[in-house]
Amino acid sequence: MKQPRGFQYPLQPVTVKCEWDVNDALGELAHANRRAAEQQQLLDSLHRQFREAREYGARQAAAKAALNLESQRLTFRYLVQIQGGIDAAQQQLDAIAAERAQLARRLAALRSFADGLERHRKDAVHEYARALDAVAIKDSDDLWLQRMNWRKMK
């Protein structure tokens, strides 16, 4: 419905602030999504490094490379180091996922509030338009009665 002339919504400042809050929440959620994607790429890279190192160790063992204990020890330490990196990266990804979920809940609440404000504004516009119509009808009735009186007096 088009907003009638003269209508002033008393909650307009709240509506504007709510729009700002929704936009801020969208930006924060986008930033969290970008961080999660970057963290997932890091995690995938670490998994690939781990898989390659494990395959290297398996090839060395299959080749029975003269039981080079130093090489096996270095390979094992490297695998442990990569696994530590994988664990840390997974913990960070889990923390980012929890933050994203919290941001999504906040955004849903803000959007719900904004939708409620918009419904209220539409109801207020409708009520204002009905009040204008009632005034116009009353004025029309008054004019009609005045004309009827004027004709009787002639």
Short mmCIF file of N, CA and C in Angstrom, two decimals:
data_model
loop_
_atom_site.label_atom_id
_atom_site.label_comp_id
_atom_site.label_asym_id
_atom_site.label_seq_id
_atom_site.Cartn_x
_atom_site.Cartn_y
_atom_site.Cartn_z
N MET A 1 0.84 -1.17 0.00
CA MET A 1 0.00 0.00 0.00
C MET A 1 0.88 1.23 0.00
N LYS A 2 0.50 2.20 -0.83
CA LYS A 2 1.25 3.44 -0.90
C LYS A 2 1.02 4.24 0.38
N GLN A 3 2.08 4.86 0.84
CA GLN A 3 1.99 5.61 2.08
C GLN A 3 1.21 6.91 1.84
N PRO A 4 0.14 7.14 2.62
CA PRO A 4 -0.65 8.35 2.42
C PRO A 4 0.12 9.62 2.81
N ARG A 5 -0.28 10.70 2.18
CA ARG A 5 0.36 11.99 2.46
C ARG A 5 0.12 12.35 3.92
N GLY A 6 1.17 12.84 4.57
CA GLY A 6 1.06 13.28 5.94
C GLY A 6 1.33 12.20 6.97
N PHE A 7 1.51 10.97 6.53
CA PHE A 7 1.76 9.87 7.48
C PHE A 7 3.18 9.95 8.00
N GLN A 8 3.31 9.87 9.32
CA GLN A 8 4.63 9.84 9.96
C GLN A 8 4.67 8.62 10.86
N TYR A 9 5.56 7.70 10.56
CA TYR A 9 5.65 6.48 11.36
C TYR A 9 6.49 6.77 12.60
N PRO A 10 5.92 6.62 13.78
CA PRO A 10 6.66 6.99 15.00
C PRO A 10 7.86 6.09 15.30
N LEU A 11 7.87 4.88 14.77
CA LEU A 11 8.98 3.97 15.03
C LEU A 11 10.01 3.95 13.90
N GLN A 12 10.01 4.98 13.06
CA GLN A 12 10.94 5.02 11.92
C GLN A 12 12.40 4.96 12.38
N PRO A 13 12.80 5.69 13.44
CA PRO A 13 14.21 5.56 13.89
C PRO A 13 14.56 4.14 14.32
N VAL A 14 13.63 3.44 14.95
CA VAL A 14 13.87 2.05 15.35
C VAL A 14 14.02 1.17 14.11
N THR A 15 13.18 1.43 13.11
CA THR A 15 13.25 0.66 11.86
C THR A 15 14.60 0.85 11.17
N VAL A 16 15.06 2.10 11.12
CA VAL A 16 16.35 2.39 10.48
C VAL A 16 17.48 1.71 11.24
N LYS A 17 17.46 1.80 12.58
CA LYS A 17 18.51 1.15 13.37
C LYS A 17 18.47 -0.36 13.18
N CYS A 18 17.28 -0.91 13.08
CA CYS A 18 17.15 -2.36 12.88
C CYS A 18 17.74 -2.75 11.51
N GLU A 19 17.50 -1.95 10.49
CA GLU A 19 18.09 -2.21 9.18
C GLU A 19 19.61 -2.17 9.26
N TRP A 20 20.15 -1.21 10.00
CA TRP A 20 21.60 -1.13 10.18
C TRP A 20 22.12 -2.38 10.88
N ASP A 21 21.40 -2.80 11.92
CA ASP A 21 21.82 -4.00 12.66
C ASP A 21 21.79 -5.24 11.77
N VAL A 22 20.77 -5.35 10.92
CA VAL A 22 20.68 -6.49 10.00
C VAL A 22 21.86 -6.45 9.03
N ASN A 23 22.16 -5.27 8.50
CA ASN A 23 23.29 -5.16 7.57
C ASN A 23 24.62 -5.49 8.25
N ASP A 24 24.78 -5.03 9.50
CA ASP A 24 26.00 -5.37 10.24
C ASP A 24 26.10 -6.88 10.46
N ALA A 25 24.99 -7.49 10.84
CA ALA A 25 24.99 -8.94 11.08
C ALA A 25 25.29 -9.70 9.79
N LEU A 26 24.75 -9.22 8.67
CA LEU A 26 25.06 -9.86 7.38
C LEU A 26 26.55 -9.76 7.07
N GLY A 27 27.15 -8.61 7.34
CA GLY A 27 28.59 -8.44 7.11
C GLY A 27 29.42 -9.35 8.00
N GLU A 28 29.02 -9.45 9.27
CA GLU A 28 29.75 -10.33 10.19
C GLU A 28 29.62 -11.79 9.76
N LEU A 29 28.42 -12.16 9.31
CA LEU A 29 28.23 -13.55 8.86
C LEU A 29 29.04 -13.82 7.60
N ALA A 30 29.09 -12.87 6.69
CA ALA A 30 29.90 -13.04 5.48
C ALA A 30 31.39 -13.18 5.84
N HIS A 31 31.84 -12.38 6.80
CA HIS A 31 33.24 -12.47 7.24
C HIS A 31 33.51 -13.84 7.86
N ALA A 32 32.59 -14.32 8.69
CA ALA A 32 32.75 -15.65 9.30
C ALA A 32 32.74 -16.74 8.23
N ASN A 33 31.90 -16.61 7.23
CA ASN A 33 31.87 -17.59 6.13
C ASN A 33 33.19 -17.61 5.38
N ARG A 34 33.75 -16.41 5.15
CA ARG A 34 35.04 -16.32 4.45
C ARG A 34 36.14 -16.97 5.29
N ARG A 35 36.14 -16.70 6.61
CA ARG A 35 37.15 -17.31 7.49
C ARG A 35 36.99 -18.81 7.52
N ALA A 36 35.76 -19.29 7.52
CA ALA A 36 35.52 -20.75 7.54
C ALA A 36 36.02 -21.39 6.24
N ALA A 37 35.80 -20.72 5.12
CA ALA A 37 36.27 -21.27 3.84
C ALA A 37 37.80 -21.32 3.82
N GLU A 38 38.45 -20.26 4.31
CA GLU A 38 39.91 -20.25 4.36
C GLU A 38 40.43 -21.34 5.29
N GLN A 39 39.78 -21.51 6.43
CA GLN A 39 40.20 -22.53 7.39
C GLN A 39 40.00 -23.93 6.80
N GLN A 40 38.92 -24.11 6.06
CA GLN A 40 38.67 -25.41 5.43
C GLN A 40 39.74 -25.70 4.38
N GLN A 41 40.16 -24.68 3.64
CA GLN A 41 41.24 -24.87 2.66
C GLN A 41 42.53 -25.28 3.36
N LEU A 42 42.82 -24.63 4.49
CA LEU A 42 44.02 -24.99 5.25
C LEU A 42 43.93 -26.43 5.74
N LEU A 43 42.78 -26.80 6.25
CA LEU A 43 42.58 -28.17 6.74
C LEU A 43 42.73 -29.19 5.61
N ASP A 44 42.15 -28.88 4.45
CA ASP A 44 42.30 -29.78 3.30
C ASP A 44 43.77 -29.92 2.90
N SER A 45 44.49 -28.82 2.93
CA SER A 45 45.92 -28.85 2.59
C SER A 45 46.70 -29.71 3.58
N LEU A 46 46.38 -29.58 4.86
CA LEU A 46 47.07 -30.39 5.87
C LEU A 46 46.73 -31.88 5.70
N HIS A 47 45.49 -32.18 5.40
CA HIS A 47 45.12 -33.58 5.16
C HIS A 47 45.87 -34.14 3.95
N ARG A 48 46.01 -33.33 2.92
CA ARG A 48 46.74 -33.77 1.72
C ARG A 48 48.21 -34.01 2.06
N GLN A 49 48.83 -33.11 2.85
CA GLN A 49 50.22 -33.29 3.27
C GLN A 49 50.38 -34.56 4.10
N PHE A 50 49.43 -34.79 4.99
CA PHE A 50 49.49 -35.99 5.82
C PHE A 50 49.40 -37.25 4.97
N ARG A 51 48.47 -37.26 4.03
CA ARG A 51 48.29 -38.40 3.15
C ARG A 51 49.56 -38.65 2.33
N GLU A 52 50.18 -37.59 1.79
CA GLU A 52 51.40 -37.73 1.00
C GLU A 52 52.56 -38.26 1.86
N ALA A 53 52.68 -37.76 3.08
CA ALA A 53 53.76 -38.22 3.97
C ALA A 53 53.54 -39.67 4.36
N ARG A 54 52.29 -40.04 4.62
CA ARG A 54 51.99 -41.43 4.98
C ARG A 54 52.31 -42.35 3.80
N GLU A 55 51.94 -41.93 2.59
CA GLU A 55 52.25 -42.74 1.41
C GLU A 55 53.75 -42.85 1.20
N TYR A 56 54.48 -41.77 1.48
CA TYR A 56 55.94 -41.79 1.36
C TYR A 56 56.52 -42.81 2.34
N GLY A 57 56.02 -42.77 3.57
CA GLY A 57 56.50 -43.73 4.58
C GLY A 57 56.17 -45.16 4.19
N ALA A 58 54.99 -45.37 3.62
CA ALA A 58 54.60 -46.71 3.19
C ALA A 58 55.48 -47.19 2.04
N ARG A 59 55.80 -46.28 1.12
CA ARG A 59 56.68 -46.67 0.01
C ARG A 59 58.08 -47.04 0.53
N GLN A 60 58.55 -46.27 1.49
CA GLN A 60 59.87 -46.56 2.06
C GLN A 60 59.87 -47.92 2.75
N ALA A 61 58.80 -48.20 3.47
CA ALA A 61 58.72 -49.49 4.17
C ALA A 61 58.58 -50.63 3.17
N ALA A 62 57.83 -50.38 2.10
CA ALA A 62 57.65 -51.43 1.08
C ALA A 62 58.96 -51.70 0.36
N ALA A 63 59.75 -50.67 0.21
CA ALA A 63 61.04 -50.84 -0.48
C ALA A 63 62.06 -51.49 0.46
N LYS A 64 61.67 -51.63 1.72
CA LYS A 64 62.58 -52.22 2.72
C LYS A 64 63.93 -51.53 2.64
N ALA A 65 63.85 -50.24 2.75
CA ALA A 65 65.03 -49.40 2.59
C ALA A 65 66.00 -49.58 3.74
N ALA A 66 66.56 -50.73 3.81
CA ALA A 66 67.64 -51.06 4.74
C ALA A 66 67.30 -50.63 6.16
N LEU A 67 66.03 -50.65 6.50
CA LEU A 67 65.60 -50.31 7.84
C LEU A 67 66.30 -49.06 8.36
N ASN A 68 66.20 -48.00 7.59
CA ASN A 68 66.78 -46.73 7.98
C ASN A 68 65.91 -46.13 9.09
N LEU A 69 66.32 -46.37 10.33
CA LEU A 69 65.54 -45.94 11.49
C LEU A 69 65.45 -44.42 11.57
N GLU A 70 66.48 -43.73 11.20
CA GLU A 70 66.46 -42.26 11.25
C GLU A 70 65.42 -41.72 10.29
N SER A 71 65.32 -42.28 9.10
CA SER A 71 64.32 -41.84 8.13
C SER A 71 62.91 -42.13 8.64
N GLN A 72 62.74 -43.31 9.24
CA GLN A 72 61.42 -43.65 9.78
C GLN A 72 61.05 -42.72 10.94
N ARG A 73 62.04 -42.40 11.77
CA ARG A 73 61.79 -41.51 12.91
C ARG A 73 61.41 -40.12 12.42
N LEU A 74 62.10 -39.61 11.41
CA LEU A 74 61.79 -38.29 10.85
C LEU A 74 60.40 -38.28 10.21
N THR A 75 60.09 -39.36 9.50
CA THR A 75 58.78 -39.46 8.88
C THR A 75 57.69 -39.49 9.94
N PHE A 76 57.92 -40.26 11.02
CA PHE A 76 56.94 -40.34 12.09
C PHE A 76 56.76 -38.98 12.78
N ARG A 77 57.86 -38.28 13.06
CA ARG A 77 57.77 -36.95 13.70
C ARG A 77 57.02 -35.97 12.79
N TYR A 78 57.29 -36.08 11.49
CA TYR A 78 56.61 -35.21 10.54
C TYR A 78 55.10 -35.49 10.53
N LEU A 79 54.74 -36.78 10.57
CA LEU A 79 53.33 -37.15 10.61
C LEU A 79 52.65 -36.64 11.89
N VAL A 80 53.37 -36.75 13.02
CA VAL A 80 52.83 -36.26 14.29
C VAL A 80 52.64 -34.75 14.24
N GLN A 81 53.61 -34.06 13.66
CA GLN A 81 53.53 -32.60 13.53
C GLN A 81 52.34 -32.19 12.66
N ILE A 82 52.17 -32.86 11.54
CA ILE A 82 51.04 -32.54 10.66
C ILE A 82 49.72 -32.86 11.35
N GLN A 83 49.68 -33.99 12.08
CA GLN A 83 48.44 -34.34 12.80
C GLN A 83 48.10 -33.28 13.85
N GLY A 84 49.11 -32.73 14.51
CA GLY A 84 48.88 -31.64 15.46
C GLY A 84 48.31 -30.41 14.77
N GLY A 85 48.84 -30.12 13.60
CA GLY A 85 48.30 -29.00 12.81
C GLY A 85 46.87 -29.26 12.38
N ILE A 86 46.58 -30.50 12.01
CA ILE A 86 45.21 -30.86 11.61
C ILE A 86 44.26 -30.69 12.79
N ASP A 87 44.69 -31.16 13.96
CA ASP A 87 43.84 -31.04 15.16
C ASP A 87 43.57 -29.57 15.49
N ALA A 88 44.62 -28.74 15.44
CA ALA A 88 44.46 -27.31 15.74
C ALA A 88 43.56 -26.64 14.70
N ALA A 89 43.77 -26.96 13.44
CA ALA A 89 42.94 -26.37 12.37
C ALA A 89 41.49 -26.80 12.51
N GLN A 90 41.26 -28.06 12.90
CA GLN A 90 39.88 -28.54 13.08
C GLN A 90 39.21 -27.83 14.26
N GLN A 91 39.98 -27.60 15.35
CA GLN A 91 39.42 -26.88 16.49
C GLN A 91 39.04 -25.45 16.09
N GLN A 92 39.89 -24.81 15.31
CA GLN A 92 39.58 -23.45 14.85
C GLN A 92 38.35 -23.47 13.95
N LEU A 93 38.26 -24.46 13.08
CA LEU A 93 37.10 -24.56 12.19
C LEU A 93 35.83 -24.79 13.00
N ASP A 94 35.91 -25.61 14.04
CA ASP A 94 34.75 -25.84 14.90
C ASP A 94 34.34 -24.56 15.62
N ALA A 95 35.32 -23.78 16.08
CA ALA A 95 35.02 -22.51 16.75
C ALA A 95 34.37 -21.53 15.78
N ILE A 96 34.87 -21.49 14.56
CA ILE A 96 34.28 -20.60 13.55
C ILE A 96 32.86 -21.05 13.22
N ALA A 97 32.65 -22.36 13.15
CA ALA A 97 31.30 -22.89 12.87
C ALA A 97 30.34 -22.51 13.99
N ALA A 98 30.80 -22.58 15.23
CA ALA A 98 29.95 -22.17 16.37
C ALA A 98 29.64 -20.68 16.29
N GLU A 99 30.64 -19.89 15.93
CA GLU A 99 30.42 -18.45 15.78
C GLU A 99 29.44 -18.16 14.65
N ARG A 100 29.58 -18.89 13.55
CA ARG A 100 28.65 -18.71 12.42
C ARG A 100 27.23 -19.06 12.83
N ALA A 101 27.07 -20.13 13.59
CA ALA A 101 25.73 -20.52 14.04
C ALA A 101 25.13 -19.44 14.94
N GLN A 102 25.95 -18.89 15.82
CA GLN A 102 25.48 -17.82 16.70
C GLN A 102 25.10 -16.58 15.87
N LEU A 103 25.92 -16.23 14.90
CA LEU A 103 25.62 -15.09 14.04
C LEU A 103 24.35 -15.33 13.23
N ALA A 104 24.16 -16.55 12.77
CA ALA A 104 22.95 -16.86 12.00
C ALA A 104 21.70 -16.74 12.88
N ARG A 105 21.81 -17.18 14.13
CA ARG A 105 20.66 -17.03 15.06
C ARG A 105 20.38 -15.56 15.32
N ARG A 106 21.43 -14.78 15.52
CA ARG A 106 21.26 -13.34 15.75
C ARG A 106 20.63 -12.67 14.53
N LEU A 107 21.09 -13.04 13.35
CA LEU A 107 20.53 -12.48 12.13
C LEU A 107 19.07 -12.86 11.97
N ALA A 108 18.72 -14.10 12.28
CA ALA A 108 17.32 -14.52 12.19
C ALA A 108 16.45 -13.72 13.16
N ALA A 109 16.95 -13.49 14.37
CA ALA A 109 16.19 -12.70 15.34
C ALA A 109 16.02 -11.26 14.87
N LEU A 110 17.09 -10.69 14.33
CA LEU A 110 17.00 -9.31 13.83
C LEU A 110 16.03 -9.20 12.65
N ARG A 111 16.10 -10.19 11.75
CA ARG A 111 15.17 -10.16 10.61
C ARG A 111 13.73 -10.34 11.07
N SER A 112 13.52 -11.18 12.05
CA SER A 112 12.18 -11.37 12.58
C SER A 112 11.66 -10.07 13.19
N PHE A 113 12.52 -9.38 13.94
CA PHE A 113 12.13 -8.10 14.52
C PHE A 113 11.84 -7.08 13.43
N ALA A 114 12.70 -7.04 12.39
CA ALA A 114 12.49 -6.10 11.28
C ALA A 114 11.18 -6.41 10.55
N ASP A 115 10.89 -7.69 10.36
CA ASP A 115 9.64 -8.06 9.72
C ASP A 115 8.44 -7.63 10.56
N GLY A 116 8.54 -7.78 11.87
CA GLY A 116 7.47 -7.34 12.77
C GLY A 116 7.28 -5.84 12.69
N LEU A 117 8.39 -5.10 12.63
CA LEU A 117 8.28 -3.64 12.49
C LEU A 117 7.61 -3.27 11.17
N GLU A 118 7.97 -3.99 10.11
CA GLU A 118 7.37 -3.69 8.80
C GLU A 118 5.87 -3.99 8.81
N ARG A 119 5.47 -5.09 9.43
CA ARG A 119 4.03 -5.39 9.54
C ARG A 119 3.31 -4.30 10.34
N HIS A 120 3.96 -3.86 11.43
CA HIS A 120 3.37 -2.81 12.25
C HIS A 120 3.24 -1.52 11.45
N ARG A 121 4.25 -1.18 10.66
CA ARG A 121 4.20 0.03 9.84
C ARG A 121 3.07 -0.06 8.82
N LYS A 122 2.93 -1.22 8.19
CA LYS A 122 1.85 -1.39 7.22
C LYS A 122 0.49 -1.26 7.88
N ASP A 123 0.36 -1.85 9.08
CA ASP A 123 -0.90 -1.72 9.81
C ASP A 123 -1.17 -0.25 10.17
N ALA A 124 -0.11 0.46 10.59
CA ALA A 124 -0.27 1.88 10.94
C ALA A 124 -0.66 2.71 9.71
N VAL A 125 -0.06 2.40 8.56
CA VAL A 125 -0.42 3.10 7.32
C VAL A 125 -1.88 2.82 6.99
N HIS A 126 -2.29 1.57 7.11
CA HIS A 126 -3.67 1.20 6.81
C HIS A 126 -4.64 1.91 7.76
N GLU A 127 -4.30 1.95 9.03
CA GLU A 127 -5.14 2.62 10.02
C GLU A 127 -5.21 4.13 9.74
N TYR A 128 -4.09 4.72 9.38
CA TYR A 128 -4.06 6.15 9.05
C TYR A 128 -4.93 6.43 7.82
N ALA A 129 -4.82 5.56 6.82
CA ALA A 129 -5.64 5.74 5.61
C ALA A 129 -7.12 5.61 5.94
N ARG A 130 -7.47 4.67 6.83
CA ARG A 130 -8.88 4.53 7.24
C ARG A 130 -9.36 5.77 7.98
N ALA A 131 -8.50 6.32 8.81
CA ALA A 131 -8.86 7.54 9.54
C ALA A 131 -9.07 8.70 8.56
N LEU A 132 -8.20 8.80 7.55
CA LEU A 132 -8.38 9.84 6.52
C LEU A 132 -9.68 9.64 5.77
N ASP A 133 -9.99 8.39 5.44
CA ASP A 133 -11.24 8.10 4.75
C ASP A 133 -12.44 8.47 5.61
N ALA A 134 -12.37 8.18 6.91
CA ALA A 134 -13.47 8.51 7.81
C ALA A 134 -13.68 10.02 7.88
N VAL A 135 -12.59 10.77 7.93
CA VAL A 135 -12.69 12.23 7.94
C VAL A 135 -13.30 12.72 6.64
N ALA A 136 -12.86 12.15 5.52
CA ALA A 136 -13.39 12.57 4.22
C ALA A 136 -14.88 12.24 4.13
N ILE A 137 -15.29 11.09 4.63
CA ILE A 137 -16.71 10.71 4.60
C ILE A 137 -17.52 11.65 5.48
N LYS A 138 -17.00 11.97 6.66
CA LYS A 138 -17.69 12.88 7.57
C LYS A 138 -17.82 14.25 6.93
N ASP A 139 -16.74 14.74 6.31
CA ASP A 139 -16.80 16.04 5.65
C ASP A 139 -17.82 16.02 4.51
N SER A 140 -17.85 14.92 3.77
CA SER A 140 -18.80 14.79 2.67
C SER A 140 -20.23 14.80 3.20
N ASP A 141 -20.48 14.09 4.30
CA ASP A 141 -21.81 14.07 4.90
C ASP A 141 -22.20 15.46 5.40
N ASP A 142 -21.25 16.15 6.04
CA ASP A 142 -21.53 17.50 6.53
C ASP A 142 -21.88 18.43 5.38
N LEU A 143 -21.14 18.35 4.29
CA LEU A 143 -21.43 19.19 3.12
C LEU A 143 -22.79 18.87 2.54
N TRP A 144 -23.13 17.61 2.48
CA TRP A 144 -24.43 17.20 1.95
C TRP A 144 -25.55 17.76 2.82
N LEU A 145 -25.37 17.64 4.13
CA LEU A 145 -26.39 18.18 5.05
C LEU A 145 -26.51 19.70 4.92
N GLN A 146 -25.39 20.36 4.75
CA GLN A 146 -25.41 21.81 4.58
C GLN A 146 -26.15 22.19 3.30
N ARG A 147 -25.90 21.45 2.22
CA ARG A 147 -26.60 21.73 0.96
C ARG A 147 -28.10 21.50 1.09
N MET A 148 -28.44 20.42 1.80
CA MET A 148 -29.85 20.13 1.98
C MET A 148 -30.53 21.25 2.78
N ASN A 149 -29.85 21.74 3.81
CA ASN A 149 -30.39 22.85 4.58
C ASN A 149 -30.47 24.10 3.73
N TRP A 150 -29.50 24.35 2.93
CA TRP A 150 -29.46 25.55 2.10
C TRP A 150 -30.61 25.51 1.09
N ARG A 151 -30.89 24.34 0.52
CA ARG A 151 -31.99 24.21 -0.44
C ARG A 151 -33.33 24.41 0.25
N LYS A 152 -33.47 23.92 1.46
CA LYS A 152 -34.74 24.09 2.18
C LYS A 152 -34.98 25.55 2.49
N MET A 153 -33.91 26.28 2.72
CA MET A 153 -34.05 27.68 3.10
C MET A 153 -34.38 28.55 1.89
N LYS A 154 -34.14 28.15 0.72
CA LYS A 154 -34.42 28.92 -0.48
C LYS A 154 -35.83 28.93 -0.82
#
